[in-house]
Amino acid sequence: MQVAVSNGDAGGGGGGSRRPGSFAVQVIKGRWFMVFGTTLIMSAAGATYMFGLYSPEIKRSLGYDQTTLNLLSFFKDLGSNVGVLAGLINEVTPPWVVLSIGAVLNFFGYLMIWLAVSKKISKPKVWQMCLYICIGANSQSFANTGALVTAVKNFPESRGAVLGLLKGFVGLSGAIITQVYGAVYGNDPKALILLIGWLPAAISFAFLRTIRILKVVRIVHELKVFYRFLYISLGLAGFLMVIIILQKQLNFSRAEFGVSAATVVVLLLLPVGIAIKEELDLSKNKKHDLETNNNNNYLEKPPPPPPVAAAAAAAPPPENEIISCWSGRSIFRPPDRGEDYTILQALFSLDMLILFFATICGVGGTLTAIDNLGQIGASLGYPKKSISTFVSLVSIWNYLGRVVAGFLSEHFLKKYKFPRPLMLTLTLAISCIGHLLIAFGVTNGLYFASVVIGFCFGAQWPLLFAIISELFGLKYYSTLYNFGSVASPVGLYVLNVRVAGNLYDREAERQLRAAGRVRIPGEELDCDGVECFRLAFIIITAVTVFGTFVSLLLVMRTRKFYKSDIYKKFRLEAEMAEAEMAVASAAGNGHAVVRDSK
């Protein structure tokens, strides 16, 4: 049976008779409506993954070459993934503060880019454009910290499913925003940047009071409820995939975009029905319990808390709760895996360093491929419609990778004790197939490569963040979550800017000289043929293979930990909370507690 806190923190109401409108308040304050709110915030928080759609407009309007465009891409990923500040703010403030800051940053950053591309302000210098896109993209880390981290803390025993579901909505956000853009602005590429500026900010402000930390309670069917959210999101992903393919084959009018956008909005709002159903079931259960107690002449003495939980409650606080999270005195004396590490203990942990390096290799390579898919397709001679289609469909494969990795790893972990680091290792190995298909320009291989790379890129994120939460605890998860994200811009800068961008421009200049032409300042630099990206993706493949072997070290180091009951302490905490609430509920209902007759 689901247990809730009587003040509404856990999403429950009081039971018994209720005032008009009180059930609506219960739903809005409930934990499942909070999950619904996070899905909407996440569904608009992936503007950085749409860079491949609006980057050509930036390149044309401002006359950038590929290296400069890749530099912008680096600062975009730097902003979206360096969220340590958001994590630190979230450690000392409620989530609504973090969400508010993120909304302001998002609007300002993308508004300035729109003004520059629309020629409404004088052409900014490259460093200014890098600053604008970094600020706008940094809002994503605030949205993730404020919404996603909060959801993980509220559902610690289903963290893999939570991360997979919410990160999945981030993966779909590009396709979702594209449908809304077609309905609202029609065929105006510059307006897409403006939409990316105001829409995520508006949604964050709408759910400021909904997203909050709730007291953890044990819900027996918790994972089943998340599967219901998953089924709706799969329906949304399926619809988006079909509509994207149709839109690339046919010329949709603005009215037809309006129909598709309305369908997307309806599917996004469907999960509110799950929240209402869960609150109805909760109210029925509480009413039944209350009637059962009223029929008793006396209430038996509540059972004492389980011995282990009682011992845990009576035990003195661990040393890490006494020492400051920044204390240098405890850096090299970390607790056991799974306990709450301080920030410095986690950052200096060998486990974290191995995980960080493996992620640099894996995410850096896949994100380089995603950011350059448009240029790769053009250089290999794919039709423009085909390029547009598989660039758009990357968001679908990205989504599938996230939800499959999140839910499948959770299922395998609970049923077979299958370690998440091993699943991360397998993901890195599979991504090499996509890199090799690009490197050797296999006929029609880019279609399959985009599926493999999009899926593997998405799969790495929920695995990374779940592993961090499991190895280092949830106490400072806001900060550690964002530290893990830093691996993305590091890998992207090395593999995209320094490797892919430079090698592409070098080959393009060689082709220009061979044609007897001289590049005019501000002219686009284009390259044709498999040679444009061959060497770059051979290097990326080698780096990813190395990262795969590095991640195997983490598998070996953590194998005993993942064979144990890693969620035991969260179950004990929930049992203690249930015992406390049972006593409080009995006292609040006016029942006498009978003493033992012994």
XYZ file of C-alpha atoms in Angstrom:
598
model
C 0.000 0.000 0.000
C 1.177 3.523 -0.727
C 1.929 5.648 2.326
C 1.860 9.445 2.295
C 2.688 12.267 4.642
C -0.404 13.944 6.008
C 0.794 17.476 5.294
C 0.886 16.768 1.582
C 4.656 16.506 1.222
C 4.350 12.991 -0.073
C 1.427 13.789 -2.239
C -1.422 12.690 -0.009
C -4.400 14.406 1.415
C -6.047 13.890 4.682
C -8.537 11.103 4.010
C -12.142 11.050 5.222
C -14.417 13.879 4.084
C -12.782 16.566 1.992
C -13.622 20.116 1.083
C -14.473 20.988 -2.538
C -11.267 21.357 -4.480
C -9.155 19.621 -1.861
C -8.548 16.632 -4.149
C -7.254 18.961 -6.880
C -4.838 20.424 -4.318
C -3.786 16.904 -3.328
C -3.040 16.047 -6.965
C -1.034 19.226 -7.556
C 0.960 18.675 -4.354
C 1.419 14.980 -5.087
C 4.678 13.280 -5.950
C 3.344 11.950 -9.256
C 2.276 15.400 -10.431
C 5.817 16.441 -9.562
C 7.056 13.710 -11.928
C 4.648 15.013 -14.591
C 6.091 18.512 -14.143
C 9.649 17.248 -14.573
C 8.700 15.463 -17.813
C 7.415 18.740 -19.284
C 10.503 20.678 -18.171
C 12.783 18.002 -19.617
C 10.796 17.863 -22.874
C 11.864 21.461 -23.568
C 15.361 21.318 -22.046
C 17.292 19.807 -24.945
C 17.853 22.794 -27.206
C 21.568 22.007 -27.324
C 20.789 18.781 -29.193
C 19.170 20.871 -31.941
C 22.443 22.577 -32.799
C 22.595 20.630 -36.069
C 19.299 22.288 -37.125
C 20.099 25.919 -36.369
C 23.895 25.918 -36.817
C 23.687 26.249 -40.651
C 21.734 29.477 -40.157
C 24.456 30.802 -37.842
C 27.144 29.714 -40.312
C 25.434 31.446 -43.258
C 24.398 34.631 -41.483
C 27.729 35.283 -39.790
C 30.073 33.772 -42.406
C 31.787 31.222 -40.160
C 34.052 28.376 -41.270
C 33.773 24.837 -39.861
C 36.412 25.378 -37.171
C 34.600 28.463 -35.860
C 31.280 26.622 -35.948
C 32.839 23.732 -34.021
C 34.195 26.248 -31.519
C 30.634 27.502 -30.975
C 29.569 23.884 -30.595
C 32.213 23.407 -27.919
C 31.016 26.415 -25.916
C 27.447 25.201 -26.335
C 28.397 21.886 -24.746
C 30.608 23.605 -22.184
C 27.614 25.629 -21.036
C 25.158 22.731 -21.033
C 27.455 20.371 -19.140
C 29.443 22.540 -16.743
C 26.726 22.854 -14.145
C 28.783 22.715 -10.968
C 27.489 26.179 -10.044
C 23.906 24.938 -10.457
C 24.728 21.959 -8.252
C 26.266 24.078 -5.509
C 23.302 26.464 -5.565
C 20.929 23.510 -5.330
C 22.770 22.229 -2.242
C 21.734 25.319 -0.261
C 18.486 26.498 -1.930
C 15.186 24.856 -2.898
C 14.843 23.641 -6.515
C 12.647 26.568 -7.573
C 15.613 28.945 -7.192
C 17.732 26.833 -9.564
C 14.878 26.557 -12.086
C 14.307 30.337 -12.007
C 17.971 31.098 -12.676
C 18.007 28.582 -15.521
C 14.929 30.134 -17.154
C 16.507 33.615 -17.114
C 19.811 32.339 -18.548
C 18.010 30.435 -21.304
C 15.975 33.418 -22.431
C 18.893 35.864 -22.414
C 21.401 33.625 -24.204
C 19.222 32.521 -27.101
C 17.610 35.943 -27.460
C 21.052 37.477 -28.092
C 21.858 34.773 -30.678
C 18.539 35.445 -32.418
C 19.229 39.190 -32.481
C 22.664 38.569 -34.029
C 21.444 36.107 -36.680
C 18.479 38.364 -37.539
C 20.857 41.326 -38.024
C 18.938 43.310 -35.411
C 22.254 44.110 -33.712
C 25.703 44.600 -35.216
C 27.635 41.422 -35.939
C 29.044 40.157 -32.619
C 32.634 39.032 -32.316
C 33.245 35.302 -32.140
C 33.961 35.401 -28.397
C 30.655 37.169 -27.810
C 28.733 34.519 -29.734
C 30.577 31.852 -27.741
C 29.521 33.616 -24.539
C 25.879 33.908 -25.617
C 25.543 30.252 -26.598
C 27.374 29.187 -23.435
C 24.950 31.181 -21.259
C 21.885 29.894 -23.093
C 23.070 26.306 -23.011
C 24.041 26.543 -19.336
C 20.338 26.821 -18.551
C 20.073 23.113 -19.395
C 22.285 22.221 -16.431
C 20.048 24.314 -14.164
C 16.926 22.564 -15.499
C 18.546 19.149 -15.034
C 19.697 19.986 -11.524
C 16.433 21.564 -10.426
C 14.103 18.940 -11.898
C 15.940 15.690 -12.633
C 18.154 15.569 -9.528
C 15.107 16.352 -7.385
C 13.197 13.443 -8.948
C 16.089 11.027 -8.303
C 16.188 12.048 -4.642
C 12.425 11.559 -4.356
C 12.576 8.053 -5.901
C 15.984 6.621 -4.903
C 14.983 2.973 -5.414
C 13.923 3.584 -9.016
C 16.726 5.955 -10.006
C 17.585 4.079 -13.212
C 13.995 4.320 -14.435
C 13.761 7.983 -13.365
C 16.980 8.910 -15.164
C 16.048 6.929 -18.271
C 12.548 8.421 -18.465
C 13.514 12.050 -17.874
C 16.664 11.930 -19.960
C 14.524 10.309 -22.642
C 12.237 13.339 -22.721
C 15.338 15.528 -23.106
C 16.281 13.397 -26.094
C 12.840 13.946 -27.638
C 12.845 17.682 -26.960
C 14.431 18.557 -30.297
C 11.669 16.835 -32.242
C 8.999 18.257 -29.919
C 10.203 21.837 -30.279
C 10.482 21.395 -34.052
C 6.759 20.545 -34.279
C 5.793 23.539 -32.146
C 8.086 25.758 -34.232
C 6.419 24.678 -37.483
C 2.979 25.433 -36.061
C 3.826 28.792 -34.468
C 6.363 30.325 -36.872
C 6.046 28.367 -40.123
C 9.131 28.304 -42.358
C 11.351 30.870 -40.600
C 14.646 29.228 -39.550
C 15.772 32.199 -37.469
C 12.569 31.997 -35.410
C 13.578 28.532 -34.205
C 16.316 30.162 -32.136
C 13.787 32.587 -30.643
C 11.422 29.727 -29.768
C 14.257 27.887 -28.043
C 14.717 31.021 -25.960
C 11.212 31.605 -24.614
C 9.483 28.186 -24.532
C 11.715 26.340 -21.998
C 11.764 29.429 -19.775
C 7.962 29.632 -19.752
C 7.568 25.946 -18.804
C 10.127 26.216 -15.979
C 8.322 29.208 -14.491
C 4.985 27.364 -14.720
C 6.229 24.506 -12.487
C 8.413 26.407 -10.023
C 6.322 25.432 -6.978
C 5.662 21.875 -8.153
C 9.277 20.678 -8.280
C 10.458 20.155 -4.692
C 12.130 17.623 -2.412
C 9.603 15.239 -0.826
C 9.961 12.885 2.089
C 10.904 9.444 0.755
C 8.189 6.833 1.240
C 8.119 3.244 0.052
C 5.623 2.609 -2.760
C 5.396 -1.073 -3.627
C 4.249 -0.523 -7.218
C 6.493 2.508 -7.809
C 8.350 1.011 -10.780
C 5.057 -0.006 -12.426
C 3.909 3.609 -12.349
C 7.108 4.691 -14.087
C 6.454 2.070 -16.746
C 3.108 3.769 -17.403
C 4.961 7.040 -17.976
C 7.337 5.098 -20.240
C 4.510 3.676 -22.383
C 3.123 7.157 -23.023
C 6.576 8.457 -23.921
C 7.068 5.527 -26.317
C 3.793 6.473 -27.991
C 5.024 10.052 -28.278
C 8.352 8.900 -29.743
C 6.591 6.650 -32.247
C 4.307 9.465 -33.384
C 7.246 11.858 -33.738
C 9.220 9.348 -35.791
C 6.336 8.819 -38.208
C 5.548 12.519 -38.508
C 9.212 13.454 -39.075
C 9.504 10.945 -41.923
C 6.262 12.240 -43.478
C 7.373 15.853 -43.147
C 10.631 15.100 -44.924
C 8.829 13.395 -47.805
C 5.934 15.869 -48.067
C 5.716 19.630 -47.757
C 3.622 20.222 -44.649
C 1.575 23.402 -44.508
C 1.438 25.497 -41.369
C -2.038 24.124 -40.595
C -0.737 20.551 -40.851
C 2.127 21.439 -38.536
C -0.538 22.780 -36.197
C -2.302 19.402 -36.138
C 0.926 17.525 -35.432
C 1.929 20.011 -32.729
C -1.500 19.712 -31.069
C -1.152 15.915 -31.051
C 2.282 16.221 -29.442
C 0.915 18.536 -26.751
C -1.942 16.115 -25.979
C 0.525 13.220 -25.624
C 2.725 15.343 -23.352
C -0.260 16.095 -21.113
C -1.502 12.487 -20.884
C 0.706 11.587 -17.871
C -1.368 13.920 -15.708
C -3.980 11.145 -15.846
C -1.474 8.820 -14.162
C -1.006 11.352 -11.368
C -4.776 11.671 -10.852
C -5.262 7.878 -10.785
C -2.497 7.385 -8.213
C -3.944 10.076 -5.946
C -7.412 8.518 -6.248
C -6.012 5.133 -5.232
C -4.164 6.753 -2.345
C -7.323 8.454 -1.109
C -9.315 5.194 -1.296
C -6.636 3.306 0.643
C -6.451 5.969 3.335
C -10.230 6.106 3.639
C -10.396 2.314 3.958
C -7.719 2.320 6.662
C -9.544 5.060 8.557
C -12.867 3.183 8.456
C -11.164 -0.008 9.611
C -9.656 1.811 12.592
C -12.985 3.409 13.469
C -14.621 -0.024 13.653
C -12.108 -1.212 16.230
C -12.792 -0.612 19.917
C -9.154 -0.031 20.506
C -6.004 0.349 18.514
C -3.267 -2.091 19.117
C 0.088 -0.755 20.055
C 1.989 0.109 16.891
C 4.765 -2.372 16.245
C 8.236 -1.159 17.092
C 10.449 -0.215 14.176
C 12.554 -3.013 12.722
C 15.631 -3.711 14.849
C 18.053 -2.776 12.093
C 16.222 0.473 11.356
C 16.007 1.286 15.050
C 19.712 0.668 15.443
C 20.391 2.904 12.460
C 18.240 5.622 13.983
C 19.999 5.380 17.326
C 23.493 5.237 15.866
C 25.611 8.388 15.958
C 25.865 10.278 12.680
C 28.634 9.080 10.396
C 31.827 11.054 10.273
C 30.989 12.374 6.797
C 27.891 14.117 8.183
C 30.045 15.970 10.690
C 32.882 16.932 8.396
C 32.247 19.721 5.889
C 31.804 18.602 2.287
C 34.854 20.693 1.356
C 37.056 19.552 4.235
C 40.511 18.438 3.121
C 40.824 16.365 6.297
C 38.606 13.596 4.924
C 39.534 13.550 1.221
C 41.538 10.337 1.341
C 39.395 8.622 3.984
C 36.209 7.945 1.996
C 33.382 5.756 3.314
C 32.315 2.480 1.725
C 30.847 2.559 -1.765
C 27.187 3.491 -1.662
C 27.516 5.707 1.395
C 27.397 9.490 1.174
C 30.779 10.763 0.001
C 31.702 14.396 0.471
C 32.273 16.351 -2.738
C 36.054 16.213 -2.487
C 36.077 12.536 -1.519
C 34.115 11.738 -4.678
C 36.173 13.990 -6.957
C 39.451 12.455 -5.779
C 38.104 8.925 -5.890
C 39.758 6.564 -8.366
C 36.300 5.280 -9.314
C 35.230 8.783 -10.335
C 38.419 9.388 -12.326
C 37.978 6.124 -14.246
C 34.301 6.875 -14.910
C 35.128 10.442 -15.966
C 37.816 9.373 -18.437
C 35.675 6.623 -19.976
C 32.855 9.153 -20.451
C 35.218 11.649 -22.127
C 36.094 8.991 -24.685
C 32.543 7.737 -25.238
C 30.403 10.884 -25.116
C 33.052 13.004 -26.850
C 33.082 10.715 -29.873
C 29.340 10.209 -30.241
C 28.556 13.898 -29.723
C 31.166 14.863 -32.331
C 29.363 12.625 -34.806
C 25.936 14.045 -33.920
C 27.065 17.673 -34.159
C 28.631 17.047 -37.588
C 25.956 14.778 -39.113
C 24.782 17.500 -41.471
C 28.297 18.199 -42.763
C 29.110 14.460 -42.925
C 26.041 13.783 -45.047
C 26.796 16.697 -47.363
C 30.430 15.645 -47.820
C 29.381 12.063 -48.655
C 26.845 13.264 -51.233
C 23.589 12.305 -49.497
C 20.427 14.114 -50.742
C 19.410 17.141 -48.675
C 16.097 15.547 -47.694
C 17.883 12.433 -46.463
C 20.336 14.523 -44.443
C 17.506 16.474 -42.877
C 15.665 13.234 -42.052
C 18.428 11.371 -40.264
C 19.591 14.515 -38.445
C 16.039 14.924 -37.142
C 15.665 11.226 -36.285
C 18.798 11.279 -34.122
C 16.628 12.692 -31.350
C 14.430 9.557 -31.546
C 17.401 7.183 -31.344
C 18.822 9.359 -28.564
C 15.541 8.959 -26.673
C 15.433 5.190 -27.179
C 18.994 4.842 -25.927
C 18.143 6.731 -22.754
C 14.963 4.883 -21.837
C 16.310 1.459 -22.787
C 19.521 1.986 -20.809
C 17.640 3.420 -17.818
C 14.841 0.867 -17.532
C 16.813 -2.151 -18.771
C 19.746 -1.502 -16.446
C 17.311 -1.093 -13.536
C 15.605 -4.397 -14.407
C 18.878 -6.292 -14.849
C 20.340 -4.806 -11.676
C 17.379 -5.774 -9.485
C 16.775 -9.201 -11.022
C 20.258 -10.414 -11.989
C 22.620 -8.049 -10.088
C 23.961 -7.032 -13.517
C 26.344 -4.094 -12.857
C 25.609 -0.799 -14.582
C 29.313 -0.145 -15.366
C 29.338 -3.293 -17.531
C 26.348 -1.988 -19.489
C 28.261 1.281 -19.993
C 31.229 -0.700 -21.311
C 29.026 -2.537 -23.822
C 27.546 0.771 -24.978
C 30.986 2.223 -25.689
C 31.962 -0.877 -27.665
C 28.800 -0.773 -29.827
C 29.287 2.933 -30.658
C 32.546 2.032 -32.453
C 30.460 0.404 -35.213
C 28.863 3.757 -36.065
C 32.215 5.563 -36.068
C 33.754 3.022 -38.456
C 30.800 3.270 -40.862
C 31.435 7.023 -41.120
C 35.213 6.667 -41.348
C 35.083 4.344 -44.363
C 32.051 5.919 -46.070
C 30.125 2.661 -46.436
C 27.377 3.011 -49.052
C 24.175 4.138 -47.271
C 26.029 3.412 -44.018
C 25.261 6.842 -42.582
C 21.620 5.860 -42.029
C 22.611 2.945 -39.797
C 25.485 4.924 -38.241
C 23.104 7.694 -37.151
C 20.899 5.096 -35.419
C 23.819 3.427 -33.612
C 25.500 6.676 -32.571
C 22.256 8.359 -31.501
C 21.257 5.315 -29.436
C 24.678 4.919 -27.798
C 24.981 8.630 -27.040
C 21.623 8.575 -25.286
C 22.348 5.345 -23.417
C 25.520 6.666 -21.799
C 23.824 9.450 -19.830
C 21.399 7.578 -17.521
C 24.088 4.947 -16.929
C 26.669 7.591 -15.982
C 24.372 9.460 -13.613
C 22.970 6.304 -12.010
C 26.483 4.973 -11.378
C 27.517 8.258 -9.738
C 24.477 8.198 -7.443
C 25.042 4.550 -6.498
C 28.770 4.749 -5.804
C 28.890 8.135 -4.056
C 25.444 8.544 -2.456
C 22.719 11.169 -2.849
C 23.711 13.723 -0.213
C 25.779 15.830 -2.626
C 24.315 14.387 -5.814
C 23.401 17.833 -7.197
C 27.075 18.753 -7.456
C 28.450 15.325 -8.390
C 25.808 14.932 -11.116
C 27.016 18.134 -12.730
C 30.654 17.206 -12.346
C 29.989 14.036 -14.347
C 28.513 16.175 -17.125
C 31.816 18.051 -17.515
C 33.219 15.035 -19.365
C 31.107 15.937 -22.415
C 32.641 19.344 -23.298
C 36.142 18.060 -22.537
C 35.722 15.168 -24.957
C 33.934 17.363 -27.477
C 36.674 19.997 -27.506
C 39.424 17.453 -28.082
C 37.621 15.280 -30.628
C 35.402 17.837 -32.370
C 37.301 21.135 -32.342
C 40.914 19.925 -32.290
C 40.504 16.738 -34.343
C 37.387 16.713 -36.579
C 37.171 20.474 -37.202
C 40.850 20.969 -38.002
C 41.108 17.889 -40.230
C 37.930 18.890 -42.109
C 39.190 22.434 -42.754
C 42.625 21.127 -43.780
C 41.071 18.808 -46.370
C 38.686 21.558 -47.572
C 41.587 23.967 -48.082
C 43.526 21.275 -49.942
C 40.559 20.749 -52.280
C 40.247 24.521 -52.768
C 43.932 24.820 -53.737
C 43.623 21.810 -56.064
C 40.779 23.604 -57.845
C 42.993 26.657 -58.275
C 40.842 28.876 -56.053
C 41.668 31.152 -53.127
C 39.297 31.429 -50.186
C 37.609 34.804 -49.783
C 37.486 36.024 -46.135
C 34.094 35.142 -44.616
C 33.365 32.510 -47.280
C 32.029 29.126 -46.134
C 34.615 26.352 -46.237
C 33.090 23.168 -47.687
C 34.645 19.758 -48.233
C 33.522 16.876 -50.467
C 34.321 13.169 -50.249
C 34.965 10.467 -47.670
C 38.421 11.954 -46.933
C 36.819 14.914 -45.111
C 36.065 12.892 -41.957
C 37.933 9.587 -42.490
C 41.031 10.241 -40.398
C 39.017 12.052 -37.721
C 36.690 9.077 -37.151
C 39.501 6.548 -37.224
C 41.031 8.535 -34.350
C 37.633 8.749 -32.595
C 37.202 4.975 -32.929
C 40.633 4.353 -31.395
C 39.854 6.706 -28.502
C 36.488 5.008 -27.871
C 38.080 1.546 -27.858
C 40.579 2.797 -25.289
C 37.708 4.199 -23.205
C 35.988 0.806 -23.373
C 38.994 -0.896 -21.792
C 39.249 1.846 -19.156
C 35.595 1.324 -18.189
C 36.317 -2.381 -17.696
C 38.555 -1.355 -14.780
C 35.503 0.163 -13.081
C 33.538 -3.041 -13.713
C 36.242 -5.056 -11.945
C 36.535 -2.608 -9.037
C 32.783 -2.458 -8.344
C 31.696 -6.048 -9.040
C 31.352 -6.951 -5.325
C 29.421 -3.758 -4.611
C 26.850 -4.453 -7.334
C 26.415 -8.035 -6.116
C 25.235 -6.653 -2.749
C 21.846 -5.082 -1.869
C 22.709 -1.510 -2.857
C 19.239 -0.076 -2.079
C 18.928 -1.584 1.417
C 19.484 1.656 3.320
C 16.753 3.450 1.353
C 14.253 0.718 2.213
C 15.150 1.014 5.911
C 14.693 4.789 5.828
C 11.297 4.377 4.153
C 10.231 1.789 6.748
C 11.169 4.152 9.571
C 9.203 6.954 7.897
C 6.173 4.675 7.531
C 6.321 3.699 11.217
C 6.504 7.366 12.245
C 3.592 8.301 9.989
C 1.483 5.395 11.283
C 1.912 6.637 14.857
C 1.226 10.244 13.827
C -1.874 9.206 11.876
C -3.233 7.236 14.839
C -2.708 10.162 17.186
C -4.270 12.578 14.702
C -7.379 10.407 14.367
C -7.957 10.560 18.125
C -7.402 6.873 18.862
C -6.062 5.733 22.196
C -2.992 3.583 22.163
C -3.474 0.691 24.545
C -0.557 -0.281 26.781
C 0.724 -3.812 26.806
C -1.149 -5.997 29.311
C 2.073 -7.710 30.260
